[in-house]
mmCIF file of N, CA and C and ligand atoms in Angstrom:
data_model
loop_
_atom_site.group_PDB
_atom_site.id
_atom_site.type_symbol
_atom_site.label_atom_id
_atom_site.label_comp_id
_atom_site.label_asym_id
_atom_site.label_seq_id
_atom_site.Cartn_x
_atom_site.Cartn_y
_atom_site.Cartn_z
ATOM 1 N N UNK Y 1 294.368 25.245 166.544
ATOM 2 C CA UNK Y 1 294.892 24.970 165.210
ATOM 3 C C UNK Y 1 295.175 23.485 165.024
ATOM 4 N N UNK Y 2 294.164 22.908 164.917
ATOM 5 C CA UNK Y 2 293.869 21.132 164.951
ATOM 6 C C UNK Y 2 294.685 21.445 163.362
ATOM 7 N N UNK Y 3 293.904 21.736 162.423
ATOM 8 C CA UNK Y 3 294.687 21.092 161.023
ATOM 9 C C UNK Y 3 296.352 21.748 160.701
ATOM 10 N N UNK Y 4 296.746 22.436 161.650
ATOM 11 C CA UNK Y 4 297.905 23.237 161.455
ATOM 12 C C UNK Y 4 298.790 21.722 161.770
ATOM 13 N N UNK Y 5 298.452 21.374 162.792
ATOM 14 C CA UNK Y 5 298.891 20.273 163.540
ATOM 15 C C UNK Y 5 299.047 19.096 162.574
ATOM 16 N N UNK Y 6 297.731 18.617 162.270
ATOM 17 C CA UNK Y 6 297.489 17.499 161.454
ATOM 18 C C UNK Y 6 298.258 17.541 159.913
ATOM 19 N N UNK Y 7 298.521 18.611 159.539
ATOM 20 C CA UNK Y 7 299.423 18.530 158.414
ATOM 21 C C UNK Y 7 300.897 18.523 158.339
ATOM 22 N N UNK Y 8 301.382 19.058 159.747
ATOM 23 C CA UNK Y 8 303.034 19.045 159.750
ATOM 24 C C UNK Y 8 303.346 17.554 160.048
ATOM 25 N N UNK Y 9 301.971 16.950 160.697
ATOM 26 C CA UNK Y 9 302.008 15.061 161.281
ATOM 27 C C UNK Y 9 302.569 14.769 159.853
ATOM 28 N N UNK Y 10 301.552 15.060 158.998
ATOM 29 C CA UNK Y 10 301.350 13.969 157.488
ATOM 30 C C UNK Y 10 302.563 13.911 156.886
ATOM 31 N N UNK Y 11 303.015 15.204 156.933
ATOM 32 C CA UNK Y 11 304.109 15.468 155.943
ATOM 33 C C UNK Y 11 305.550 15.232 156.500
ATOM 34 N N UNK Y 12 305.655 15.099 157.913
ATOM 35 C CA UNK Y 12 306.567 14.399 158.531
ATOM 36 C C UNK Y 12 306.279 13.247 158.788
ATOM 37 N N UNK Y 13 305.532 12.425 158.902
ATOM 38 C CA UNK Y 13 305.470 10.474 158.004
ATOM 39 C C UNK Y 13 305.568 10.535 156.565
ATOM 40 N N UNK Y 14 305.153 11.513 156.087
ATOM 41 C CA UNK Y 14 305.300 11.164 154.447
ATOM 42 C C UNK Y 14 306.563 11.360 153.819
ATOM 43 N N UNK Y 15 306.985 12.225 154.553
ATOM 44 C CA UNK Y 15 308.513 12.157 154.301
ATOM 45 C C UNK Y 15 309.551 11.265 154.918
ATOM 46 N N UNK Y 16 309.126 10.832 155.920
ATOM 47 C CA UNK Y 16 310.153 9.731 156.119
ATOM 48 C C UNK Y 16 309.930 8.452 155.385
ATOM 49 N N UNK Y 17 308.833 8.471 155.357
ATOM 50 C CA UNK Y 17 308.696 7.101 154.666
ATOM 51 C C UNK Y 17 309.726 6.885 153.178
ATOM 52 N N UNK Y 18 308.983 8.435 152.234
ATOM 53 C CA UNK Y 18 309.972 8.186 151.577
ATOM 54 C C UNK Y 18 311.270 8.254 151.639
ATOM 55 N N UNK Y 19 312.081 9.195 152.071
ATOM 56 C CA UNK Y 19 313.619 8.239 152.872
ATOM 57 C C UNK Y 19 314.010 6.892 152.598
ATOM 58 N N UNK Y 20 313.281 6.703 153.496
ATOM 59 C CA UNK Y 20 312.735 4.737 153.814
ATOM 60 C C UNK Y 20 312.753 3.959 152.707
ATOM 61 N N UNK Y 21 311.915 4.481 151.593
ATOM 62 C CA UNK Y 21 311.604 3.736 150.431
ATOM 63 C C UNK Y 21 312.258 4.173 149.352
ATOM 64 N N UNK Y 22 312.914 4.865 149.123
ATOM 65 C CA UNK Y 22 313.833 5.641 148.316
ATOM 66 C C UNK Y 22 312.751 6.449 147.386
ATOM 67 N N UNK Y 23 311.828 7.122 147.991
ATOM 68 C CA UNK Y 23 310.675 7.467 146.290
ATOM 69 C C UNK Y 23 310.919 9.137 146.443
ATOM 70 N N UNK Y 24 310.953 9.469 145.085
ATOM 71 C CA UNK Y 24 311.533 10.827 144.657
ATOM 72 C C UNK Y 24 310.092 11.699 144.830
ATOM 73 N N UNK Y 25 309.384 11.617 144.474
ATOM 74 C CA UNK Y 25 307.739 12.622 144.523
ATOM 75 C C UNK Y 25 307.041 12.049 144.782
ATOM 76 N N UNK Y 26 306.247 12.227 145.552
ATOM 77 C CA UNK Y 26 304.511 12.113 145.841
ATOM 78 C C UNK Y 26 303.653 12.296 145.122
ATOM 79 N N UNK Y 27 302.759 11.628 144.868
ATOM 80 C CA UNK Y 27 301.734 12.150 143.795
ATOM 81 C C UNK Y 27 300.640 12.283 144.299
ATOM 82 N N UNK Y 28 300.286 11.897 145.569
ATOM 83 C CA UNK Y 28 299.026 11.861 146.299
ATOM 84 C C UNK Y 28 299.013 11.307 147.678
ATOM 85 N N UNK Y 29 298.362 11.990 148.557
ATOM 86 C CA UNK Y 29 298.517 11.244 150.512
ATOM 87 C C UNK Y 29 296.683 11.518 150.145
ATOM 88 N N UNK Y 30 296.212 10.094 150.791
ATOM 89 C CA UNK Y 30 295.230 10.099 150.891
ATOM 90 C C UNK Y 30 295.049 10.132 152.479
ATOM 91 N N UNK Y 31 293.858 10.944 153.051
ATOM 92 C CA UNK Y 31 293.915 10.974 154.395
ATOM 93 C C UNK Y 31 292.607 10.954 154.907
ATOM 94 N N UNK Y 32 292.312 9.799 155.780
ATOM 95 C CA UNK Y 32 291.335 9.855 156.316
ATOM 96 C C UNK Y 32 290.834 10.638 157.986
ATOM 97 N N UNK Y 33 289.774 10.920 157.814
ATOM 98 C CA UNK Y 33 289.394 12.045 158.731
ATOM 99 C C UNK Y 33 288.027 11.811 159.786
ATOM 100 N N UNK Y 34 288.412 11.672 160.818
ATOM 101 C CA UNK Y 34 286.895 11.539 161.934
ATOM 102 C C UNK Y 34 286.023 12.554 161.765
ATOM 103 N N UNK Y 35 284.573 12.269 161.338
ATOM 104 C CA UNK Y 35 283.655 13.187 161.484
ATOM 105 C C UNK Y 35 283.879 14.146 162.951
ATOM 106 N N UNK Y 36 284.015 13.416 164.010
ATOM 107 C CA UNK Y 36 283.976 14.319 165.111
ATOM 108 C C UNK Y 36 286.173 14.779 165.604
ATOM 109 N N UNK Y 37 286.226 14.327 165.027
ATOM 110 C CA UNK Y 37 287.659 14.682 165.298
ATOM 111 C C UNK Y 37 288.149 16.196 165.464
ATOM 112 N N UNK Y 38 287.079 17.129 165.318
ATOM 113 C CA UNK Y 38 287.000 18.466 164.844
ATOM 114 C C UNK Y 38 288.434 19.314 163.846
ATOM 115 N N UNK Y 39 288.632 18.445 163.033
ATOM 116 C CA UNK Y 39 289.637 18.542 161.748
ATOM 117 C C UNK Y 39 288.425 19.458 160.728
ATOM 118 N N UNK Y 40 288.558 20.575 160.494
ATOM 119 C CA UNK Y 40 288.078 21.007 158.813
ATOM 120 C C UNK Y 40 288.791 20.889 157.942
ATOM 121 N N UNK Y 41 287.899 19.382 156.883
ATOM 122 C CA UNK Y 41 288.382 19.546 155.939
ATOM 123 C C UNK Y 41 289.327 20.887 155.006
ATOM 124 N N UNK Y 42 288.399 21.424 155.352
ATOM 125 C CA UNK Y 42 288.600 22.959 153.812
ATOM 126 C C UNK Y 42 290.351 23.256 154.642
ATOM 127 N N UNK Y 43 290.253 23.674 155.790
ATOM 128 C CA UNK Y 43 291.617 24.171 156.651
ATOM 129 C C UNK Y 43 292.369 23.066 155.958
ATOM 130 N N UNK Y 44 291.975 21.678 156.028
ATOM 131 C CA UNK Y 44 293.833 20.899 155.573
ATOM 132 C C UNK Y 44 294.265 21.273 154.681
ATOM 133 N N UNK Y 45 293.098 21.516 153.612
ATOM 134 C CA UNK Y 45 293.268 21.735 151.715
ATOM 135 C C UNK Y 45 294.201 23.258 152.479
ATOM 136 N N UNK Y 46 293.457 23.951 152.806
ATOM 137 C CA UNK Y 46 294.288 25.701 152.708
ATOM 138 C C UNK Y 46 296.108 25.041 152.995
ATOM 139 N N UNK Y 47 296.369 24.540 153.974
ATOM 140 C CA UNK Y 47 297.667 24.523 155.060
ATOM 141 C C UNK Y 47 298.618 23.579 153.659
ATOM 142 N N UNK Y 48 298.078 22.497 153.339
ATOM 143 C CA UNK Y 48 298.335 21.570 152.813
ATOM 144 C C UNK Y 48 299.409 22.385 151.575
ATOM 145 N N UNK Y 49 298.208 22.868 150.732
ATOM 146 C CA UNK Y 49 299.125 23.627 149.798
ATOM 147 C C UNK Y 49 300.161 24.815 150.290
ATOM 148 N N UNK Y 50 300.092 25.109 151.201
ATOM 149 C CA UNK Y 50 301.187 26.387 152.034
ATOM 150 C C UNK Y 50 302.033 25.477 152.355
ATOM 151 N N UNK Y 51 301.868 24.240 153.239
ATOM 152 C CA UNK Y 51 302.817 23.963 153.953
ATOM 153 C C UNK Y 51 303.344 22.398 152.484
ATOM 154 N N UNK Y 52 303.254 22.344 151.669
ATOM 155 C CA UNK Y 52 303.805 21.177 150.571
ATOM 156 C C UNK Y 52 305.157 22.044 150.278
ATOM 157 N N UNK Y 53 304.862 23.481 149.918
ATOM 158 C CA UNK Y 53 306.203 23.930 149.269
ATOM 159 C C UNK Y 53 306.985 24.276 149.617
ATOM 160 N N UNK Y 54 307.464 23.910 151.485
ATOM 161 C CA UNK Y 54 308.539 23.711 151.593
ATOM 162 C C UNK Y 54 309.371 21.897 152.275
ATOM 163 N N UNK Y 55 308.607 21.383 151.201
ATOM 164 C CA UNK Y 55 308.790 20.046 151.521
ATOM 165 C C UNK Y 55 309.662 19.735 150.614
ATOM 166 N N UNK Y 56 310.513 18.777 150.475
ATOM 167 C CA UNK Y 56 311.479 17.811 149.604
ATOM 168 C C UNK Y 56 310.311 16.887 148.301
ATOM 169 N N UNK Y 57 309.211 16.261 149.268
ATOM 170 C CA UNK Y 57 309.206 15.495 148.211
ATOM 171 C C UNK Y 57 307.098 15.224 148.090
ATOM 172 N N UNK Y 58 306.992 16.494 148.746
ATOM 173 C CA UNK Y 58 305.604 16.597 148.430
ATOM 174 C C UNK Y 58 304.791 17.820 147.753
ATOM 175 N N UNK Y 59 306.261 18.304 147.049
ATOM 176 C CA UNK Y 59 305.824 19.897 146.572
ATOM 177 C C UNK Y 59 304.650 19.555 145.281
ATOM 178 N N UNK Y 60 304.585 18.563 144.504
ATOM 179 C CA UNK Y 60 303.259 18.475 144.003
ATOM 180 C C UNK Y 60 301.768 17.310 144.660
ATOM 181 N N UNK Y 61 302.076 16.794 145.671
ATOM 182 C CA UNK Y 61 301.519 16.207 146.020
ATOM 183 C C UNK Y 61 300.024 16.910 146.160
ATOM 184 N N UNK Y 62 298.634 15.598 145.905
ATOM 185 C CA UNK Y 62 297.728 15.800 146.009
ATOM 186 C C UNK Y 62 297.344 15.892 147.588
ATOM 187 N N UNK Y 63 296.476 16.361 148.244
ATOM 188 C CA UNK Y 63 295.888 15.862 149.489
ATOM 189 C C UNK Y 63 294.163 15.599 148.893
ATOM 190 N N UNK Y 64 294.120 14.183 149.116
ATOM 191 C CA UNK Y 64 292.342 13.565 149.451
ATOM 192 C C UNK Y 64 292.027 13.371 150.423
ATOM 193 N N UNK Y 65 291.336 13.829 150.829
ATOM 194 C CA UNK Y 65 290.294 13.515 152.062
ATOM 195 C C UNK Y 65 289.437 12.437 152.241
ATOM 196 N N UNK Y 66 289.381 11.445 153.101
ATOM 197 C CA UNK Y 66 287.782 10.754 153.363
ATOM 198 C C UNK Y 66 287.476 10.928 154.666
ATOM 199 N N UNK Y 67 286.332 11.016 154.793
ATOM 200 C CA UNK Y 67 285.265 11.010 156.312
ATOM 201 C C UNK Y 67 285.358 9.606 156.929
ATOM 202 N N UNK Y 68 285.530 9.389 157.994
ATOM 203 C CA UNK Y 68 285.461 8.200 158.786
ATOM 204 C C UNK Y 68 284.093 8.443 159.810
ATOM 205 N N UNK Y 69 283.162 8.112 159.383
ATOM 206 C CA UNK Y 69 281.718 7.883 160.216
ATOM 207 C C UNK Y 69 282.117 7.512 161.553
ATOM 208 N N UNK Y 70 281.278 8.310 162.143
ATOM 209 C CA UNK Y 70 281.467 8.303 163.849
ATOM 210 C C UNK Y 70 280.515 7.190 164.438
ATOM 211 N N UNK Y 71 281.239 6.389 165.470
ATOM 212 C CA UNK Y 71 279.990 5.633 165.464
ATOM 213 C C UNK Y 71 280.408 5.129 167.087
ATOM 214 N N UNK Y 72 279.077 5.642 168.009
ATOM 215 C CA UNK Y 72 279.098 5.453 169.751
ATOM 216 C C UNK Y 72 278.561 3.816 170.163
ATOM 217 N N UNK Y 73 278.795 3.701 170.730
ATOM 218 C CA UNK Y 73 278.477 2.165 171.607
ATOM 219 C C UNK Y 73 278.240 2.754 172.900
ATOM 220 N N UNK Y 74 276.477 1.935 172.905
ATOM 221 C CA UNK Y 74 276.035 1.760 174.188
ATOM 222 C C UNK Y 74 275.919 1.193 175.337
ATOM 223 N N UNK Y 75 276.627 1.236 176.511
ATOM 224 C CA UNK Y 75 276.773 0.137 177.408
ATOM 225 C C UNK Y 75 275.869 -0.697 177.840
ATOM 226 N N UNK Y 76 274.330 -0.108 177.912
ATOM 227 C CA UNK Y 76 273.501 -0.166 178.566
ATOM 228 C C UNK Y 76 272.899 -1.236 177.659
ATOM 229 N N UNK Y 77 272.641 -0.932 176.621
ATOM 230 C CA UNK Y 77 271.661 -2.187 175.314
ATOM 231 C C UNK Y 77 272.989 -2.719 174.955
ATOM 232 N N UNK Y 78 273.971 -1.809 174.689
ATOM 233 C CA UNK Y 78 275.307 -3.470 173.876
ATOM 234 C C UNK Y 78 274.983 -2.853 172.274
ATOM 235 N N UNK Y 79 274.443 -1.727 171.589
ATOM 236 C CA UNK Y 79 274.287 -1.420 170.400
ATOM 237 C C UNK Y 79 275.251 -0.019 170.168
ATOM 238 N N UNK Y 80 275.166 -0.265 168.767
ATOM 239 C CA UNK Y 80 276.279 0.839 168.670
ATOM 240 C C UNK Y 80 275.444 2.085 167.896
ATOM 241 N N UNK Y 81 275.488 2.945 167.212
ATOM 242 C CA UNK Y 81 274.716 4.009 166.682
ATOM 243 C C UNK Y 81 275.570 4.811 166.475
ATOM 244 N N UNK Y 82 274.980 5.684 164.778
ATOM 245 C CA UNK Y 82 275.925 6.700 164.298
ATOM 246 C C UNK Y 82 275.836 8.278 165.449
ATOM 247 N N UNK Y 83 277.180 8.313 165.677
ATOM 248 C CA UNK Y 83 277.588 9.535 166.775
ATOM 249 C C UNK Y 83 276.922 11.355 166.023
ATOM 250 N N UNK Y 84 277.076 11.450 164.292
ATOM 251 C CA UNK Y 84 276.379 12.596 164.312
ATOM 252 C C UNK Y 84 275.327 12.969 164.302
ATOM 253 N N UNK Y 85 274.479 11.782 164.338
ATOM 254 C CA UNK Y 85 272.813 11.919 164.225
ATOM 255 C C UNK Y 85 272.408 12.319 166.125
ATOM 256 N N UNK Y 86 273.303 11.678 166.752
ATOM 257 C CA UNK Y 86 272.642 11.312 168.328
ATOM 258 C C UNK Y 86 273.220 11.760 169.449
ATOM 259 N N UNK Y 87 274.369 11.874 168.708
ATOM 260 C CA UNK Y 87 275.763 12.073 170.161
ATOM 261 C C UNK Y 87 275.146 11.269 171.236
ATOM 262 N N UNK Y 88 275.485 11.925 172.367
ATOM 263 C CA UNK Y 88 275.441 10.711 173.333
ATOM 264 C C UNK Y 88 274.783 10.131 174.110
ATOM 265 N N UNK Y 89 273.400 10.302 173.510
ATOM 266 C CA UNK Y 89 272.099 9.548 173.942
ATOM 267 C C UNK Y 89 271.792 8.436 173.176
ATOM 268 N N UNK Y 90 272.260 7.797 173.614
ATOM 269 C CA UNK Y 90 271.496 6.265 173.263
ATOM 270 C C UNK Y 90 269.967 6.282 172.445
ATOM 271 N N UNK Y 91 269.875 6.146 171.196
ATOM 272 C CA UNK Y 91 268.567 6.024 170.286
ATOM 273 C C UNK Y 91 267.575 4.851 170.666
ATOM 274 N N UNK Y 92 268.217 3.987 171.127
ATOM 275 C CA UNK Y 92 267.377 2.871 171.396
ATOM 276 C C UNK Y 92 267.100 2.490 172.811
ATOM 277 N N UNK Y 93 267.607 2.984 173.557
ATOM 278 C CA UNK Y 93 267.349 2.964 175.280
ATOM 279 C C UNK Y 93 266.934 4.095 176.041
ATOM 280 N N UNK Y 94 267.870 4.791 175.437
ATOM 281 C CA UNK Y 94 267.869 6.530 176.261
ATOM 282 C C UNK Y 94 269.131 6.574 176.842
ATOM 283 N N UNK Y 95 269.621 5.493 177.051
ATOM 284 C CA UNK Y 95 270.577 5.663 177.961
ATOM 285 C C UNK Y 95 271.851 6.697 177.688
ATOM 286 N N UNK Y 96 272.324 7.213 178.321
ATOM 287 C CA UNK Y 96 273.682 8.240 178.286
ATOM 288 C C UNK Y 96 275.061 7.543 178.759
ATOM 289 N N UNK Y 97 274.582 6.017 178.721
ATOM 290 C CA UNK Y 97 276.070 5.516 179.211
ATOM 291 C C UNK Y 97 276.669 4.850 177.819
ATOM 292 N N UNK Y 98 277.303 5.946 176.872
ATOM 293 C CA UNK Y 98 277.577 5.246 175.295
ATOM 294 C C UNK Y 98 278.881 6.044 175.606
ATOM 295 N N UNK Y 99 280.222 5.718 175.024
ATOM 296 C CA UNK Y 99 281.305 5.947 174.573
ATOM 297 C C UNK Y 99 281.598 6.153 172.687
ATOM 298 N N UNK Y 100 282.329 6.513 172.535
ATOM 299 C CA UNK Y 100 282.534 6.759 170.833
ATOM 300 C C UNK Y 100 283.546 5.785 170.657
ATOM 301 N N UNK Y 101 283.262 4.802 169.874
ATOM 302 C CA UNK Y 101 283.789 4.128 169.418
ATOM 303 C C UNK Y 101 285.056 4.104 168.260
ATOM 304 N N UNK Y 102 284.709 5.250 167.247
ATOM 305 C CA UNK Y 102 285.453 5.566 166.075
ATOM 306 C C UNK Y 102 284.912 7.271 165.844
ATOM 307 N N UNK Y 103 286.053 7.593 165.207
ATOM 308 C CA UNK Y 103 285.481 9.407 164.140
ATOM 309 C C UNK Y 103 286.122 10.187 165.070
ATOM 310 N N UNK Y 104 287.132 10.057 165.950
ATOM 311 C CA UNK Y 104 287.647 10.991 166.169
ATOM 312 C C UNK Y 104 289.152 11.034 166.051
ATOM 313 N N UNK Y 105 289.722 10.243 164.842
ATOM 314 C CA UNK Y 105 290.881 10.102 164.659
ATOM 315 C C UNK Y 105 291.238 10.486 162.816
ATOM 316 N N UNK Y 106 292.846 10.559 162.607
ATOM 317 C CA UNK Y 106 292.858 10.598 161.925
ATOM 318 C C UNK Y 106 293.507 9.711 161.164
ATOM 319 N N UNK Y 107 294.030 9.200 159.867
ATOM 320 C CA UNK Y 107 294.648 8.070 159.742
ATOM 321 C C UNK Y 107 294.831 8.577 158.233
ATOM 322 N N UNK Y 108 296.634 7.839 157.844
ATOM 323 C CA UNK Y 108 296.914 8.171 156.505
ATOM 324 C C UNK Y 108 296.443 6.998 156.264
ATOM 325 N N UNK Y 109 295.698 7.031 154.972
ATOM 326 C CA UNK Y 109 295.038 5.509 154.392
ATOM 327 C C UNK Y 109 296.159 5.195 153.242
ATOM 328 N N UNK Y 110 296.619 6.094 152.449
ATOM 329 C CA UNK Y 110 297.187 5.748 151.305
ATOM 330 C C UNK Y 110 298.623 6.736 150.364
ATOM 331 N N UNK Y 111 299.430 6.631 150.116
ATOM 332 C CA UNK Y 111 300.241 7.331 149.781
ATOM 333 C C UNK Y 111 300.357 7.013 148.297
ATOM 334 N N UNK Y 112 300.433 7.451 147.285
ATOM 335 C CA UNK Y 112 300.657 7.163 145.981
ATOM 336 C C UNK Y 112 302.554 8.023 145.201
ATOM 337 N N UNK Y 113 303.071 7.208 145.299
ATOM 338 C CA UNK Y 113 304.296 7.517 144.530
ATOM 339 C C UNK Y 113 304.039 8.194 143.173
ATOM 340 N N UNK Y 114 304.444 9.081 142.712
ATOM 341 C CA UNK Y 114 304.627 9.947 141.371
ATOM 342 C C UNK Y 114 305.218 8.794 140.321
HETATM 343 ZN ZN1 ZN H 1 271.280 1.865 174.440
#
């Protein structure tokens, strides 16, 4: 239960923040999302709206989503390449000595006050 997880995160930074900032409603958490992070979208939207209404100050809040492109680096050539086309074979060498560079994280990009 990755997005069960990922939404009690959001909404416990989003609520402290506001605390923090004195802001009465949310109007929108924009949230960005690693292609490989194995987060489903559709699951945050479901949880999101279950788990807003018992919040203080995100009971109308929007949730947006963006994709953060996955992208591996190869040790072997020094090039990097998109991770969902290839995973972890190297396109331009062959090589299998690539690490993931980005897309498996998640990150609040943006919060919008009501
Ligand atoms: Zn390579």
């Amino acid at each position: 239960m990755h997005e069960l997880g990922t939404i009690n995160y959001v909404i416990d930074t989003v609520e402290d923040l506001c605390v923090e900032n004195s802001l009465t409603q949310v109007g929108s958490v924009t949230l960005e999302v690693g292609e490989v992070s194995g987060i489903i979208p559709q699951f945050l939207e479901e949880y999101w709206l279950y788990a807003r209404e018992k919040t203080k100050f995100l009971k109308e809040a929007e949730l947006k989503i963006e994709p953060i492109e996955a992208i591996t680096y190869c040790e072997n050539c020094q090039k990097t390449y998109p991770t969902m086309k290839y995973a972890k074979i190297c396109p331009y060498c062959g090589s299998g000595q690539t690490y993931l560079l980005r897309g498996n994280e998640y990150i609040i990009k943006e919060i919008e006050a009501m």
